[in-house]
Coordinates of C-alpha atoms (C1' of nucleotides) in Angstrom, one line a residue:
Chain I
M1078 CA 0.0 0.0 0.0
V1079 CA 2.8 2.4 0.8
D1080 CA 4.7 1.6 -2.3
K1081 CA 1.7 1.7 -4.6
P1082 CA 1.8 4.7 -6.9
V1083 CA -1.0 7.2 -6.2
R1084 CA -3.5 7.2 -8.9
T1085 CA -6.7 9.1 -8.4
R1086 CA -9.6 9.6 -10.8
F1087 CA -12.6 11.8 -11.4
A1088 CA -15.4 10.0 -13.1
P1089 CA -18.3 12.2 -14.1
S1090 CA -21.4 11.2 -16.1
P1091 CA -21.8 13.1 -19.3
T1092 CA -24.8 15.2 -18.2
G1093 CA -23.5 18.6 -19.1
S1094 CA -21.0 20.9 -17.5
I1095 CA -19.5 19.9 -14.2
H1096 CA -21.3 20.7 -11.0
I1097 CA -19.3 22.7 -8.5
G1098 CA -19.4 19.9 -5.9
G1099 CA -18.0 17.5 -8.6
M1100 CA -15.3 20.0 -9.5
R1101 CA -14.3 20.2 -5.9
Q1102 CA -14.0 16.4 -5.8
A1103 CA -11.9 16.6 -8.9
L1104 CA -9.7 19.3 -7.5
F1105 CA -9.1 17.3 -4.3
S1106 CA -8.3 14.2 -6.2
W1107 CA -6.0 16.1 -8.5
L1108 CA -4.3 17.8 -5.5
Y1109 CA -3.8 14.5 -3.8
A1110 CA -2.3 12.9 -6.9
R1111 CA 0.0 15.9 -7.5
R1112 CA 1.1 16.1 -3.9
H1113 CA 2.2 12.5 -4.1
G1114 CA 3.7 12.6 -7.6
G1115 CA 1.0 10.3 -8.9
Q1116 CA -1.4 10.3 -11.8
F1117 CA -4.8 11.9 -12.2
I1118 CA -7.3 10.1 -14.5
L1119 CA -10.5 11.3 -16.1
R1120 CA -13.1 8.6 -16.8
I1121 CA -16.5 9.1 -18.4
E1122 CA -19.3 7.1 -16.8
D1123 CA -21.9 6.9 -19.5
T1124 CA -23.6 3.7 -18.7
D1125 CA -26.9 5.4 -18.4
Q1126 CA -28.0 6.0 -22.0
E1127 CA -31.0 8.0 -20.9
R1128 CA -29.1 10.7 -19.1
F1129 CA -26.5 11.3 -21.8
I1130 CA -26.2 14.8 -23.0
E1131 CA -24.5 15.5 -26.3
G1132 CA -21.4 17.7 -26.1
S1133 CA -20.8 17.0 -22.4
L1134 CA -17.3 15.8 -23.0
N1135 CA -16.4 19.2 -24.5
L1136 CA -17.9 21.0 -21.5
I1137 CA -16.0 18.7 -19.1
Y1138 CA -12.7 19.4 -20.9
E1139 CA -13.4 23.1 -21.0
A1140 CA -13.9 23.1 -17.3
F1141 CA -10.6 21.4 -16.7
D1142 CA -8.9 23.8 -19.1
W1143 CA -10.4 26.7 -17.3
F1144 CA -9.1 25.5 -14.0
D1145 CA -5.9 24.6 -15.6
L1146 CA -6.0 21.1 -14.1
D1147 CA -3.9 18.7 -16.2
I1148 CA -5.1 15.2 -16.8
D1149 CA -2.7 12.3 -17.2
E1150 CA -5.0 9.8 -18.7
G1151 CA -8.5 10.2 -20.2
P1152 CA -10.6 10.0 -23.3
R1153 CA -8.5 12.6 -25.1
Q1154 CA -5.1 12.0 -23.7
G1155 CA -5.4 8.2 -23.9
G1156 CA -3.3 6.0 -21.7
E1157 CA -2.4 2.4 -21.2
F1158 CA -5.5 1.5 -19.3
G1159 CA -8.0 2.8 -21.9
S1160 CA -10.6 3.1 -23.1
Y1161 CA -11.6 5.8 -20.6
V1162 CA -15.2 5.9 -21.7
Q1163 CA -17.3 3.2 -20.1
S1164 CA -19.6 2.6 -23.0
E1165 CA -16.5 1.5 -24.9
R1166 CA -15.7 -1.1 -22.3
L1167 CA -18.9 -3.1 -22.4
E1168 CA -17.2 -6.4 -23.2
L1169 CA -15.0 -6.2 -20.2
Y1170 CA -17.9 -5.6 -17.8
Q1171 CA -19.9 -8.5 -19.4
Q1172 CA -16.9 -10.8 -19.2
W1173 CA -16.5 -10.1 -15.5
A1174 CA -20.2 -10.2 -14.8
N1175 CA -20.2 -13.6 -16.3
W1176 CA -17.3 -14.6 -14.1
L1177 CA -19.4 -13.6 -11.1
L1178 CA -22.3 -15.6 -12.4
E1179 CA -20.2 -18.7 -13.0
N1180 CA -18.6 -18.5 -9.6
G1181 CA -21.8 -18.2 -7.7
H1182 CA -21.6 -14.5 -6.8
A1183 CA -24.4 -13.4 -9.1
Y1184 CA -27.6 -14.7 -10.5
K1185 CA -30.1 -13.9 -13.2
A1186 CA -33.4 -12.2 -12.4
F1187 CA -36.3 -11.6 -14.7
E1188 CA -38.7 -9.3 -12.9
T1189 CA -40.2 -6.5 -14.9
P1190 CA -40.0 -2.9 -13.6
Q1191 CA -43.7 -3.2 -12.6
E1192 CA -43.1 -6.4 -10.7
L1193 CA -40.2 -4.8 -8.9
A1194 CA -42.3 -1.8 -8.0
Q1195 CA -44.8 -4.2 -6.5
I1196 CA -42.2 -6.1 -4.6
R1197 CA -40.8 -2.9 -3.2
E1198 CA -44.3 -1.8 -2.1
E1199 CA -45.0 -5.0 -0.3
R1200 CA -41.7 -5.0 1.4
E1201 CA -42.1 -1.4 2.5
K1202 CA -45.2 -2.5 4.5
M1203 CA -43.0 -5.0 6.3
G1204 CA -40.6 -2.2 7.1
K1205 CA -38.0 -3.5 4.7
A1206 CA -36.7 -2.0 1.5
G1207 CA -35.7 -3.1 -2.0
Y1208 CA -35.5 -6.3 -3.8
D1209 CA -35.9 -9.5 -1.7
G1210 CA -33.6 -11.7 -3.7
R1211 CA -36.3 -14.2 -4.7
A1212 CA -34.6 -15.0 -8.1
R1213 CA -31.7 -16.5 -6.2
N1214 CA -33.7 -19.7 -6.1
L1215 CA -34.8 -19.9 -9.7
T1216 CA -34.3 -23.4 -11.1
T1217 CA -32.6 -24.0 -14.5
D1218 CA -36.0 -24.9 -15.9
E1219 CA -37.6 -21.7 -14.7
I1220 CA -34.7 -19.7 -16.1
A1221 CA -35.0 -21.5 -19.4
Q1222 CA -38.7 -20.8 -19.5
F1223 CA -38.3 -17.0 -18.8
E1224 CA -35.7 -16.9 -21.6
A1225 CA -38.1 -18.8 -23.9
E1226 CA -40.7 -16.1 -23.2
G1227 CA -38.1 -13.6 -24.5
R1228 CA -37.6 -12.0 -21.1
K1229 CA -34.1 -10.4 -20.9
P1230 CA -32.5 -11.0 -17.5
V1231 CA -30.6 -8.6 -15.3
L1232 CA -27.7 -9.9 -13.3
R1233 CA -27.8 -9.3 -9.5
F1234 CA -25.0 -9.5 -7.1
K1235 CA -25.4 -12.0 -4.3
M1236 CA -24.7 -10.0 -1.1
P1237 CA -23.9 -12.0 2.0
R1238 CA -27.0 -12.5 4.1
E1239 CA -25.3 -12.8 7.5
G1240 CA -22.6 -11.1 9.5
K1241 CA -21.3 -7.7 9.0
T1242 CA -19.3 -5.9 6.4
R1243 CA -16.5 -3.8 7.9
T1244 CA -15.4 -1.0 5.7
S1245 CA -12.8 1.7 6.1
D1246 CA -12.5 5.1 4.8
M1247 CA -9.8 7.7 5.0
I1248 CA -12.0 10.4 6.2
R1249 CA -14.6 8.5 8.2
G1250 CA -12.7 5.6 9.6
I1251 CA -14.3 2.2 10.2
T1252 CA -18.0 1.6 9.5
E1253 CA -19.8 -1.6 10.1
F1254 CA -22.8 -2.6 8.1
D1255 CA -25.2 -5.4 9.0
N1256 CA -25.4 -7.6 5.9
S1257 CA -29.0 -8.6 6.6
Q1258 CA -29.9 -5.0 5.8
L1259 CA -28.4 -5.1 2.3
N1260 CA -30.1 -6.2 -0.9
D1261 CA -28.9 -7.8 -4.0
P1262 CA -28.3 -4.9 -6.5
V1263 CA -28.5 -5.1 -10.2
I1264 CA -25.0 -5.1 -11.6
L1265 CA -25.8 -5.8 -15.3
K1266 CA -28.9 -4.3 -16.8
S1267 CA -31.1 -6.1 -19.3
D1268 CA -29.6 -3.9 -22.1
G1269 CA -26.2 -5.4 -21.4
F1270 CA -24.9 -2.2 -19.7
P1271 CA -23.4 -2.5 -16.3
T1272 CA -24.6 -0.3 -13.4
Y1273 CA -22.2 2.0 -11.6
H1274 CA -21.6 -0.6 -8.9
L1275 CA -20.0 -3.1 -11.2
A1276 CA -18.5 -0.7 -13.7
H1277 CA -16.5 1.4 -11.2
V1278 CA -15.2 -1.7 -9.4
I1279 CA -13.9 -3.2 -12.6
D1280 CA -12.5 0.1 -13.9
D1281 CA -10.9 1.2 -10.6
H1282 CA -9.3 -2.2 -10.4
F1283 CA -7.9 -2.4 -14.0
M1284 CA -7.0 1.3 -14.1
E1285 CA -5.0 0.6 -10.9
I1286 CA -6.7 3.4 -9.0
S1287 CA -5.2 3.7 -5.5
H1288 CA -7.7 6.1 -4.0
I1289 CA -11.3 6.5 -4.7
T1290 CA -12.6 9.9 -3.9
R1291 CA -16.3 10.5 -4.2
G1292 CA -19.2 12.1 -2.4
V1293 CA -20.7 10.7 0.8
E1294 CA -23.8 9.8 -1.0
W1295 CA -21.9 6.7 -1.9
L1296 CA -21.2 5.7 1.6
P1297 CA -24.4 3.6 1.9
S1298 CA -23.3 1.5 -1.0
L1299 CA -19.7 1.1 0.1
P1300 CA -20.4 -2.4 1.7
L1301 CA -21.8 -3.5 -1.7
H1302 CA -18.7 -2.4 -3.5
W1303 CA -16.6 -3.8 -0.8
N1304 CA -18.2 -7.2 -1.3
I1305 CA -17.8 -7.1 -5.1
F1306 CA -14.1 -6.4 -4.7
E1307 CA -13.9 -9.4 -2.3
A1308 CA -15.9 -11.6 -4.7
F1309 CA -13.4 -10.9 -7.4
G1310 CA -10.5 -11.4 -5.0
W1311 CA -9.1 -8.0 -5.9
E1312 CA -7.2 -5.7 -3.6
K1313 CA -9.4 -2.8 -2.6
P1314 CA -8.3 0.8 -3.2
I1315 CA -8.5 3.3 -0.4
F1316 CA -11.8 5.1 -0.1
A1317 CA -12.4 8.7 0.8
H1318 CA -16.0 9.9 1.0
L1319 CA -16.1 13.6 0.7
P1320 CA -18.7 15.8 2.4
L1321 CA -21.4 17.4 0.2
I1322 CA -22.1 21.0 -0.6
M1323 CA -25.7 21.8 0.3
D1324 CA -28.0 24.3 -1.2
D1325 CA -29.8 27.1 0.6
K1326 CA -32.5 24.7 1.7
G1327 CA -30.0 22.3 3.2
Q1328 CA -30.3 19.8 0.5
K1329 CA -27.7 18.3 -1.7
L1330 CA -26.7 21.0 -4.2
S1331 CA -27.6 19.6 -7.5
K1332 CA -27.5 20.8 -11.1
R1333 CA -30.7 18.9 -11.7
K1334 CA -32.4 21.4 -9.4
T1335 CA -32.3 25.1 -10.0
I1336 CA -31.9 27.4 -7.1
E1337 CA -35.1 29.3 -6.5
G1338 CA -36.2 32.3 -4.5
G1339 CA -34.6 35.2 -6.5
K1340 CA -31.2 33.6 -6.2
S1341 CA -31.2 32.1 -9.7
D1342 CA -27.9 33.9 -10.4
V1343 CA -26.1 31.7 -7.9
P1344 CA -23.6 29.8 -10.0
V1345 CA -23.7 26.0 -9.7
I1346 CA -22.0 24.6 -12.7
V1347 CA -18.5 25.5 -13.8
H1348 CA -19.8 27.3 -16.9
D1349 CA -21.9 29.5 -14.6
F1350 CA -18.6 30.7 -13.0
I1351 CA -17.0 31.3 -16.3
D1352 CA -19.9 33.2 -17.7
A1353 CA -20.3 35.3 -14.6
G1354 CA -16.7 36.6 -14.8
Y1355 CA -15.1 34.8 -11.9
L1356 CA -11.4 34.1 -12.0
P1357 CA -10.4 30.4 -12.0
E1358 CA -7.7 31.0 -9.3
A1359 CA -10.4 32.6 -7.1
V1360 CA -12.9 29.8 -7.6
T1361 CA -10.1 27.2 -7.0
N1362 CA -9.3 29.0 -3.7
F1363 CA -12.9 29.2 -2.8
I1364 CA -13.8 25.6 -3.3
T1365 CA -10.6 24.4 -1.6
N1366 CA -11.7 26.2 1.5
I1367 CA -15.0 24.2 1.7
G1368 CA -14.3 21.2 3.9
W1369 CA -10.6 21.7 4.0
N1370 CA -8.4 24.5 5.1
F1371 CA -4.9 25.6 4.7
G1372 CA -4.1 26.2 8.3
D1373 CA -2.4 29.1 10.0
N1374 CA -5.6 31.2 9.6
Q1375 CA -4.6 31.7 6.0
E1376 CA -7.5 31.7 3.6
I1377 CA -5.9 33.1 0.5
F1378 CA -3.5 30.7 -1.1
S1379 CA -2.5 29.4 -4.5
R1380 CA -3.1 26.0 -5.7
E1381 CA 0.6 25.2 -5.5
E1382 CA 0.7 26.2 -1.9
A1383 CA -2.4 24.1 -1.2
M1384 CA -0.7 21.1 -2.9
K1385 CA 2.1 21.1 -0.4
R1386 CA -0.2 20.7 2.5
F1387 CA -3.1 18.9 1.1
D1388 CA -4.2 15.6 2.6
L1389 CA -7.4 13.7 2.2
T1390 CA -7.4 12.7 5.9
D1391 CA -7.7 16.4 6.8
I1392 CA -11.0 16.8 5.0
N1393 CA -14.0 17.6 7.2
K1394 CA -16.7 15.0 7.8
A1395 CA -19.6 17.4 7.9
N1396 CA -21.5 18.6 4.9
A1397 CA -21.2 22.4 4.2
A1398 CA -23.7 25.0 3.1
Y1399 CA -22.7 26.7 0.0
P1400 CA -20.8 29.9 1.1
I1401 CA -21.2 31.7 -2.1
E1402 CA -20.9 35.2 -0.6
K1403 CA -17.3 34.3 0.2
L1404 CA -16.5 33.8 -3.4
E1405 CA -17.3 37.4 -4.2
S1406 CA -14.8 38.7 -1.7
I1407 CA -12.1 36.1 -2.8
N1408 CA -12.7 37.0 -6.4
Q1409 CA -12.4 40.7 -5.6
Y1410 CA -9.2 40.1 -3.8
Y1411 CA -7.7 38.3 -6.8
I1412 CA -8.9 41.0 -9.2
Q1413 CA -7.3 43.6 -7.0
A1414 CA -4.0 41.7 -6.7
M1415 CA -3.7 41.1 -10.4
E1416 CA -1.2 42.9 -12.6
T1417 CA -2.6 45.7 -14.6
S1418 CA -1.7 44.3 -18.1
K1419 CA -3.1 40.9 -17.2
L1420 CA -6.4 42.4 -16.0
A1421 CA -6.6 44.7 -19.0
N1422 CA -6.4 41.7 -21.3
L1423 CA -9.0 39.9 -19.4
L1424 CA -11.3 42.9 -19.4
K1425 CA -11.0 43.7 -23.1
P1426 CA -13.3 40.9 -24.3
V1427 CA -15.8 41.7 -21.5
F1428 CA -16.1 45.2 -22.7
E1429 CA -16.3 44.1 -26.2
D1430 CA -19.1 41.7 -25.4
A1431 CA -20.9 44.7 -23.8
G1432 CA -20.7 46.5 -27.1
Y1433 CA -17.7 48.8 -26.6
T1434 CA -14.6 49.2 -28.7
V1435 CA -11.6 48.7 -26.6
D1436 CA -8.2 50.3 -27.0
I1437 CA -5.8 48.3 -24.9
A1438 CA -3.7 51.3 -23.9
L1439 CA -6.8 53.1 -22.6
M1440 CA -7.8 49.9 -20.8
E1441 CA -4.4 49.9 -19.0
Q1442 CA -5.1 53.4 -17.8
V1443 CA -8.6 52.5 -16.7
V1444 CA -7.7 49.3 -14.8
P1445 CA -6.0 50.9 -11.8
I1446 CA -9.0 53.1 -11.1
I1447 CA -11.6 50.3 -11.3
N1448 CA -9.8 47.3 -9.9
T1449 CA -10.8 47.8 -6.3
R1450 CA -14.4 48.3 -7.4
L1451 CA -14.9 44.9 -9.1
K1452 CA -16.3 41.8 -7.6
K1453 CA -16.6 40.1 -11.0
L1454 CA -15.2 41.0 -14.4
K1455 CA -18.7 41.3 -15.7
E1456 CA -19.3 44.4 -13.6
A1457 CA -16.6 46.4 -15.2
P1458 CA -18.5 47.8 -18.2
N1459 CA -21.1 49.1 -15.9
I1460 CA -18.5 51.1 -14.0
A1461 CA -16.2 52.2 -16.7
G1462 CA -18.1 51.7 -19.9
F1463 CA -18.6 55.4 -20.3
L1464 CA -14.9 55.8 -20.9
F1465 CA -15.0 53.5 -23.9
A1466 CA -18.2 54.8 -25.4
D1467 CA -18.2 57.3 -28.3
W1468 CA -17.3 60.6 -26.5
A1469 CA -18.9 62.6 -29.1
K1470 CA -22.2 61.2 -28.2
F1471 CA -21.9 62.1 -24.5
E1472 CA -25.1 63.7 -23.1
A1473 CA -25.2 65.8 -20.0
P1474 CA -26.8 64.2 -17.0
P1475 CA -30.0 65.6 -15.4
A1476 CA -29.3 68.9 -13.7
E1477 CA -30.6 67.9 -10.3
W1478 CA -27.8 65.3 -10.0
M1479 CA -25.2 68.0 -10.3
I1480 CA -26.5 70.1 -7.5
H1481 CA -25.0 69.3 -4.1
K1482 CA -27.7 69.1 -1.4
K1483 CA -26.1 72.2 0.3
S1484 CA -25.9 74.1 -2.9
T1485 CA -28.1 75.6 -5.6
A1486 CA -28.2 75.5 -9.4
A1487 CA -26.9 79.0 -9.7
E1488 CA -24.0 78.3 -7.4
S1489 CA -23.2 75.1 -9.3
V1490 CA -23.0 77.1 -12.5
T1491 CA -20.6 79.5 -10.9
I1492 CA -18.5 76.6 -9.6
L1493 CA -18.3 74.9 -13.0
Q1494 CA -17.3 78.2 -14.6
R1495 CA -14.5 78.6 -12.2
V1496 CA -13.6 75.0 -12.7
I1497 CA -13.2 75.5 -16.4
E1498 CA -11.0 78.5 -15.9
L1499 CA -8.9 76.4 -13.5
I1500 CA -8.6 73.5 -15.9
E1501 CA -7.5 75.8 -18.7
S1502 CA -4.8 77.3 -16.5
L1503 CA -3.4 74.0 -15.2
E1504 CA -0.1 73.0 -16.7
D1505 CA 0.2 69.8 -14.7
F1506 CA -3.0 67.8 -15.3
S1507 CA -2.0 64.9 -13.2
P1508 CA -4.5 63.7 -10.5
T1509 CA -2.4 64.9 -7.6
A1510 CA -1.9 68.4 -9.2
Q1511 CA -5.6 68.6 -10.0
Y1512 CA -6.5 67.6 -6.4
D1513 CA -4.3 70.4 -5.0
A1514 CA -5.7 72.9 -7.4
F1515 CA -9.3 72.1 -6.9
K1516 CA -8.9 72.0 -3.2
A1517 CA -7.4 75.4 -3.2
L1518 CA -10.2 76.6 -5.4
A1519 CA -12.8 75.3 -2.9
G1520 CA -10.9 77.1 -0.1
E1521 CA -10.8 80.3 -2.1
M1522 CA -14.6 80.1 -2.8
G1523 CA -15.3 79.3 0.8
I1524 CA -17.1 76.0 0.0
S1525 CA -16.5 72.5 1.1
N1526 CA -14.7 70.0 -1.2
S1527 CA -17.9 68.0 -1.7
V1528 CA -19.9 71.0 -2.8
L1529 CA -17.3 71.7 -5.4
F1530 CA -16.7 68.2 -6.5
T1531 CA -20.3 67.1 -6.9
P1532 CA -21.1 69.1 -10.0
L1533 CA -17.6 68.5 -11.4
R1534 CA -17.6 64.7 -11.1
I1535 CA -21.2 64.2 -12.2
S1536 CA -21.0 66.6 -15.1
V1537 CA -17.9 64.9 -16.5
T1538 CA -18.9 61.3 -15.9
G1539 CA -22.6 61.6 -16.5
K1540 CA -23.0 59.2 -13.6
R1541 CA -23.6 59.4 -9.9
V1542 CA -21.4 56.5 -9.2
H1543 CA -18.1 56.4 -11.1
P1544 CA -14.3 55.9 -10.7
P1545 CA -12.3 58.6 -9.0
I1546 CA -12.7 61.9 -10.8
F1547 CA -9.2 63.2 -11.2
E1548 CA -7.9 60.0 -12.9
T1549 CA -11.0 60.1 -15.1
L1550 CA -10.3 63.7 -16.0
E1551 CA -6.8 62.8 -16.9
I1552 CA -8.0 60.1 -19.2
L1553 CA -10.6 62.3 -20.8
G1554 CA -8.1 65.1 -21.3
K1555 CA -8.7 68.9 -20.8
D1556 CA -10.7 69.5 -24.0
E1557 CA -13.2 66.8 -23.5
A1558 CA -13.5 67.6 -19.8
I1559 CA -14.3 71.3 -20.6
R1560 CA -16.7 70.3 -23.4
R1561 CA -18.7 68.2 -21.0
I1562 CA -18.7 70.8 -18.2
K1563 CA -20.0 73.3 -20.7
L1564 CA -22.8 70.9 -21.6
A1565 CA -23.6 70.6 -17.9
I1566 CA -23.7 74.4 -17.5
D1567 CA -26.3 74.6 -20.3
Q1568 CA -28.4 72.1 -18.4
L1569 CA -28.1 73.9 -15.1
Q1570 CA -28.8 77.2 -16.8
K1571 CA -32.3 76.0 -17.7
I1572 CA -33.1 75.6 -14.1
V1573 CA -31.6 78.9 -13.1
S1574 CA -33.5 80.9 -15.6
N1575 CA -36.8 79.3 -14.6
Chain N
rG1485 C1' -40.2 3.5 8.0
rG1486 C1' -35.1 1.2 7.8
rU1487 C1' -29.7 1.7 7.3
rC1488 C1' -25.6 4.9 7.5
rC1489 C1' -23.3 9.7 8.2
rG1490 C1' -23.0 14.2 10.5
rU1491 C1' -23.7 18.6 14.5
rU1492 C1' -18.1 25.0 17.0
rC1493 C1' -20.4 32.4 15.7
rG1494 C1' -25.8 33.8 10.3
rU1495 C1' -22.0 31.2 6.8
rC1496 C1' -17.0 28.7 5.7
rU1497 C1' -13.8 27.1 9.3
rA1498 C1' -9.3 26.6 13.5
rG1499 C1' -9.4 23.3 17.6
rC1500 C1' -7.3 16.6 17.6
rG1501 C1' -7.9 16.3 27.2
rG1502 C1' -5.0 21.4 30.2
rU1503 C1' -2.0 26.9 26.0
rC1504 C1' -10.2 28.2 25.1
rU1505 C1' -12.3 34.3 29.4
rA1506 C1' -12.9 29.2 21.9
rG1507 C1' -8.9 31.9 17.1
rG1508 C1' -9.5 33.4 11.7
rA1509 C1' -12.4 34.6 7.3
rC1510 C1' -17.0 36.3 4.8
rA1511 C1' -21.4 38.8 5.9
rC1512 C1' -23.3 42.5 9.6
rC1513 C1' -22.8 47.2 12.8
rA1514 C1' -19.9 51.6 14.3
rC1515 C1' -15.9 54.9 13.7
rC1516 C1' -11.7 56.7 10.7
rC1517 C1' -10.1 58.0 5.7
rU1518 C1' -12.9 60.3 1.7
rC1519 C1' -14.9 63.8 -4.7
rU1520 C1' -19.5 59.3 -5.5
rC1521 C1' -19.0 54.1 -5.2
rA1522 C1' -15.4 51.0 -3.6
rA1523 C1' -10.8 49.8 -1.4
rG1524 C1' -8.1 50.4 3.1
rG1525 C1' -7.6 51.1 8.7
rU1526 C1' -9.6 50.5 13.8
rG1527 C1' -13.3 48.6 16.9
rG1528 C1' -18.0 45.8 18.0
rA1529 C1' -21.7 42.1 18.2
rG1530 C1' -21.8 36.8 17.3
rA1531 C1' -20.8 29.7 18.4
rC1532 C1' -18.8 24.5 21.3
rA1533 C1' -27.2 21.2 19.8
rC1534 C1' -29.0 19.1 24.7
rG1535 C1' -28.5 15.5 28.8
rG1536 C1' -25.6 12.1 31.3
rG1537 C1' -21.0 9.8 32.2
rU1538 C1' -15.1 9.0 32.2
rU1539 C1' -11.2 12.2 34.2
rC1540 C1' -7.7 16.2 38.9
rA1541 C1' -9.2 18.5 34.1
rA1542 C1' -13.6 17.9 28.2
rA1543 C1' -15.4 21.8 22.3
rC1544 C1' -12.1 17.5 22.2
rC1545 C1' -13.2 10.5 24.9
rC1546 C1' -17.9 7.2 25.9
rC1547 C1' -23.4 6.7 26.0
rG1548 C1' -28.2 8.5 25.2
rU1549 C1' -31.6 12.4 23.2
rA1550 C1' -32.7 16.1 19.6
rC1551 C1' -32.0 18.0 15.0
rG1552 C1' -30.0 17.8 10.0
rG1553 C1' -28.4 15.0 5.7
rA1554 C1' -27.5 10.8 2.4
rC1555 C1' -29.1 6.3 0.8
rU1556 C1' -33.2 2.9 0.3
rG1557 C1' -33.7 2.6 -8.7
rC1558 C1' -32.3 -2.1 -14.7
rC1559 C1' -29.5 6.9 -12.1
rA1560 C1' -24.9 7.9 -11.0

RNA sequence: GGUCCGUUCGUCUAGCGGUCUAGGACACCACCCUCUCAAGGUGGAGACACGGGUUCAAACCCCGUACGGACUGCCA
């Protein structure tokens, strides 16, 4: 066990983009493999033909690319244990299912779905659950007769009826299950496809997986998998059942359910995060902090730092609510910490999508004045779009906006006239020089800074909320600034003359 | 219903018998800074589910209770 190379896997079903809980499992598995110099494998579990969604493989790879998680073996990178798509391994499953049948660990059953539903209903009245194993005793004649009728059998695994199954898990330790409580599950469906139970045991064995990481929802079926491994006589991998991320109702967060109650913008699948303008490093940091922590009270850390400390045994046992508010602040932190040119390049397409034409040099000027104001990239055009819009089309804002509550329209006009004169006279138009000059002007006029700045900033930006005014003025330049202020004066004049 | 898992501030968590008058982060509140909005700074409020044990000593160990969750499918 000590010498066995670490090989972990992520095994999603192709049902669309990856759910954030699944992505966290993938990340943890990846982290563990990388920490131990092992391999990380991607396997597609498409044994349920009904849930298959076209194009899922692309979405799954896009998700891994976005997070920059490299995959050692998988459908696209291949590997010596392929295929990595279960529907391409049918023969293998059938072969080993047969082996179980021949060795007395499995049996054929012919019940129809309706009959099964009835059995379940009857057993429920008796306080029991599931299939009762009645087909265990079918005679060869009975089997032959069912087959003559054209009924296609399923294969069910013969669970031990007595004693206990003692399982162990890296996170949860030893758990004992009473075998009398367990039923005989279908391992091979009538269409010849295996169920998850059989398929993953065979794959994890032949792909030489050392550690199976999956959600706790699998814990109840662990004894089943345990017994299948034993029936085959194969060495079991180490299991680690990860806690779940819950939704706002305390239920398992699922992509099959949508989050309701005005919170529909809560991202759940990886592509939601991409679309919303979160940064992959922030999302990585965010999900790594759910159920695991870096220690030393440090919450912001890179994936590489996490890798050095990560261990599956340190993962919490308890499920976690989805702390989505925290992502906003982590994302904000990463945006703020990012280099100007890098952020500018990320922001360019965001502005373009919003309909603006972007000059990258201008963007690099804008980035430093908006980077502390962004929680997500998508918010940027709202804040700074006006700088990229066609300046010639600028329209003065409503006059009321430009009048400070302790001031009047007439006074605002006077202020703006003085401001124009000042701007024209300024040789140094840098933000600090402007600030000094405007402050001096306010003093000279005997008014507070805010009384002076309110008409200035709103007349120039056309908005009530905007980036810092001096930097904005510098970007706009003297001429444009003056032009806008004159437009504003015209607006204000209308009120004054009334 | 049955089986299994879990339970520290609103939330994510630290804690692995004494260092706990329980630490950090997000959110919240107040103040400072301030040209709007942010950012930043300072401070505040806020938790060991409950009851029994064990022990000189329990958030940490044991047992019950309560609550929550998962599973109970020819889905994974």
